[in-house]
Amino acid sequence: MVLIVDDNPNNIFSLKKLLESNDFEVDTALSGEEALGKALKNDYSLVILDVQMPDMDGFEVAENLSGYSKTKDVPIIFLSAVSIEKKFITQGYRSGGKDYVTKPVDPDILLLKAKTFYNLQENNLAMKKTQHNLELENRGRKEAQATMKSQIDHFHVMLQALPQIAFTLNENGEVDFVNCKWYQYSENEKDFPETHPDDHNIREQFEECRKRGKALELEIRIKNIKNQAYRYHLLRMSPVFEGENIKNWVGTFTDIDDQKRIEKEKDEFLSIASHELKTPLTSIKAYTQLLSRKLKQNDENSELMYVQKTLDQIDKLNSLITDLLDVSKIENGKLKINKKPENLNQVLENALETILHTSGSDVKIERHGVKPDFMIPLDKIRIEQVLINFLTNAIKYSPENHQIIVTTFTDEKEVRISVTDFGIGIPDFKQEYVFQKFYRVEESSLQFQGLGIGLYICSEIINQHHGTIGVSSELGEGSTFYFTLPLN
Ligand code: ADP
């Protein structure tokens, strides 16, 4: 908007007309005081100011306008009837004017000047606005950066306080932060700790996981720089996502060397103990069998029943010790599988016969599906062991209902055998653990005896046959344990 200041209403009228007919928005003031009041209230892009006015003349008004931050940059064109003496012109420019036009006004010249100054001021204002917005944006960015930096610093302080070795990597997989514990195992920030020659290479394993965008978890021995000793660590490296993309990675090495040593000692103890127990037990069994045979010669011998019970208990003890021995064989990689072509149905029939022979008459076993009456390569004794384990568990964990269904199913790739019971079942979230060593479902562990190793051995046997093993179960409804064997 343009402000015209003149004490003569006629002048104002003609100037206003001229500017409005050229699309300017116009405001007017009849005195210097009125002009100052309006200029402080409104935004003007140009002031056309008459020099000769009573009370406050144009120069005074211009000086006042240049004293306020709001108005100091608004261009002023002076209008004067006074002849253009140099001193007036100088005074005009000194007091903040941008140009000087004498009366009588040449409308074309005034219009040209008004347009030029008006546009200049509009551009000036637009530039100031842009600059102000840029400053705001810049300030916002700086604040965000400062917040992010303080968050990262806080995160790093936390990582420093961890008892583990902790580190982070950027999206390119380069280490960009390590805590102080890192330097017990690595000379510098860039290199991963040195691993045992028999263990995996960390960088290679990590690159594999990075390609797939998956976390890495690895038990690995790394070398301590001071004493050059290798210690077992659990290495975990997890991706941190920002939307779909990996922003960076967080990693830790947790020292598990003591746990590993204790676990090894326990395995060694189990192995020795089960070996040592097996020898006297074999002798006890042999002598008891002799005694039983002797007593059988005399039909009236009531002690025979006790001897038979003793033999049953010896068999139970024997199978517990055999299981423990199997566990230590698995640990040492010595559980050997001797595969030969066998009739699978025959193996299944043998297992069923053993179970029906040893369990009470209330156990009912139904068979469903087509019988696998064909030869496939397997270790007969070990597969029978798996079946007996499934069946024994089905009876043991179904105290109220001794009905069992054995289902067989074959397609072109594999054969599948499942054992279904209608017993206590297993809670959903515990099913995946039942094949782990020494795992027993808490709810049933007090009520039913066991060591929690039968299914662990079964899964090792099936793995060595390149098959799969699994369970589906409903708490309080029953369970179905199954395994598959490949046909080729
Ligand atoms: P054990 O029976 O000696 O404890 P297993 O390794 O055979 O050891 O089984 C592991 C655990 O799985 C058992 O302790 C039990 O909690 C659960 N389990 C196995 N079979 C069944 C089943 N048929 N029904 C319910 N729970 C079962």
Short mmCIF file of N, CA and C and ligand atoms in Angstrom, two decimals, residues 389 393-394 396-397 421 424-426 434 439-441 444 449-456 479 481, ligand 1:
data_model
loop_
_atom_site.label_atom_id
_atom_site.label_comp_id
_atom_site.label_asym_id
_atom_site.label_seq_id
_atom_site.Cartn_x
_atom_site.Cartn_y
_atom_site.Cartn_z
N ASN A 389 9.56 -93.64 22.92
CA ASN A 389 9.54 -92.42 23.73
C ASN A 389 8.23 -91.66 23.56
N ASN A 393 5.53 -91.35 26.62
CA ASN A 393 5.07 -90.03 27.07
C ASN A 393 3.55 -89.89 26.93
N ALA A 394 3.00 -90.40 25.81
CA ALA A 394 1.56 -90.30 25.59
C ALA A 394 0.80 -90.98 26.74
N LYS A 396 2.21 -91.65 29.84
CA LYS A 396 2.58 -91.00 31.11
C LYS A 396 1.82 -89.69 31.33
N TYR A 397 1.69 -88.89 30.28
CA TYR A 397 1.08 -87.57 30.44
C TYR A 397 -0.44 -87.56 30.16
N ASP A 421 -2.31 -88.16 21.84
CA ASP A 421 -2.93 -88.58 23.10
C ASP A 421 -3.99 -87.55 23.49
N ILE A 424 -2.83 -84.24 29.28
CA ILE A 424 -2.79 -82.91 29.91
C ILE A 424 -2.43 -81.79 28.93
N GLY A 425 -1.76 -82.14 27.82
CA GLY A 425 -1.38 -81.12 26.83
C GLY A 425 -0.23 -80.24 27.32
N ILE A 426 0.21 -79.35 26.43
CA ILE A 426 1.35 -78.47 26.75
C ILE A 426 0.95 -77.04 26.38
N VAL A 434 10.25 -78.16 24.34
CA VAL A 434 10.24 -79.54 24.87
C VAL A 434 11.33 -80.42 24.26
N TYR A 439 14.74 -79.97 29.50
CA TYR A 439 13.55 -79.11 29.65
C TYR A 439 12.35 -79.95 30.05
N ARG A 440 11.66 -79.52 31.07
CA ARG A 440 10.41 -80.17 31.48
C ARG A 440 9.38 -79.06 31.71
N VAL A 441 8.15 -79.32 31.29
CA VAL A 441 7.09 -78.31 31.50
C VAL A 441 6.80 -78.26 33.00
N SER A 444 3.84 -79.92 34.84
CA SER A 444 3.74 -81.37 34.96
C SER A 444 4.94 -82.00 35.63
N GLN A 449 7.35 -88.27 36.83
CA GLN A 449 8.80 -88.40 36.92
C GLN A 449 9.44 -88.31 35.54
N GLY A 450 10.66 -87.86 35.51
CA GLY A 450 11.37 -87.80 34.23
C GLY A 450 12.60 -86.92 34.34
N LEU A 451 13.46 -87.00 33.33
CA LEU A 451 14.69 -86.20 33.33
C LEU A 451 14.65 -85.08 32.29
N GLY A 452 13.69 -85.14 31.40
CA GLY A 452 13.61 -84.10 30.35
C GLY A 452 14.66 -84.28 29.27
N ILE A 453 15.06 -85.52 29.00
CA ILE A 453 16.06 -85.72 27.94
C ILE A 453 15.57 -86.61 26.80
N GLY A 454 14.43 -87.31 27.02
CA GLY A 454 13.93 -88.24 26.00
C GLY A 454 13.71 -87.56 24.65
N LEU A 455 12.97 -86.43 24.66
CA LEU A 455 12.66 -85.76 23.39
C LEU A 455 13.90 -85.12 22.77
N TYR A 456 14.84 -84.71 23.64
CA TYR A 456 16.10 -84.14 23.13
C TYR A 456 16.85 -85.21 22.31
N SER A 479 -2.02 -83.98 23.06
CA SER A 479 -0.88 -83.57 22.23
C SER A 479 -0.70 -84.54 21.08
N PHE A 481 2.61 -85.67 18.87
CA PHE A 481 4.03 -85.60 18.54
C PHE A 481 4.23 -86.32 17.22
P1 ADP B 1 10.50 -86.47 30.44
O1 ADP B 1 9.19 -87.03 30.03
O2 ADP B 1 11.44 -87.48 30.98
O3 ADP B 1 10.37 -85.29 31.34
P2 ADP B 1 10.86 -85.75 27.64
O4 ADP B 1 12.06 -85.16 26.99
O5 ADP B 1 10.36 -87.00 27.07
O6 ADP B 1 11.26 -85.89 29.16
O7 ADP B 1 9.72 -84.67 27.61
C1 ADP B 1 10.03 -83.33 27.92
C2 ADP B 1 8.81 -82.63 28.52
O8 ADP B 1 7.81 -82.48 27.52
C3 ADP B 1 8.15 -83.42 29.61
O9 ADP B 1 8.74 -83.14 30.87
C4 ADP B 1 6.70 -82.94 29.55
O10 ADP B 1 6.61 -81.75 30.30
C5 ADP B 1 6.51 -82.61 28.08
N1 ADP B 1 5.82 -83.70 27.35
C6 ADP B 1 6.37 -84.65 26.59
N2 ADP B 1 5.44 -85.44 26.03
C7 ADP B 1 4.24 -84.97 26.46
C8 ADP B 1 2.87 -85.35 26.24
N3 ADP B 1 2.55 -86.39 25.46
N4 ADP B 1 1.91 -84.63 26.84
C9 ADP B 1 2.22 -83.57 27.61
N5 ADP B 1 3.48 -83.17 27.88
C10 ADP B 1 4.49 -83.85 27.30
#
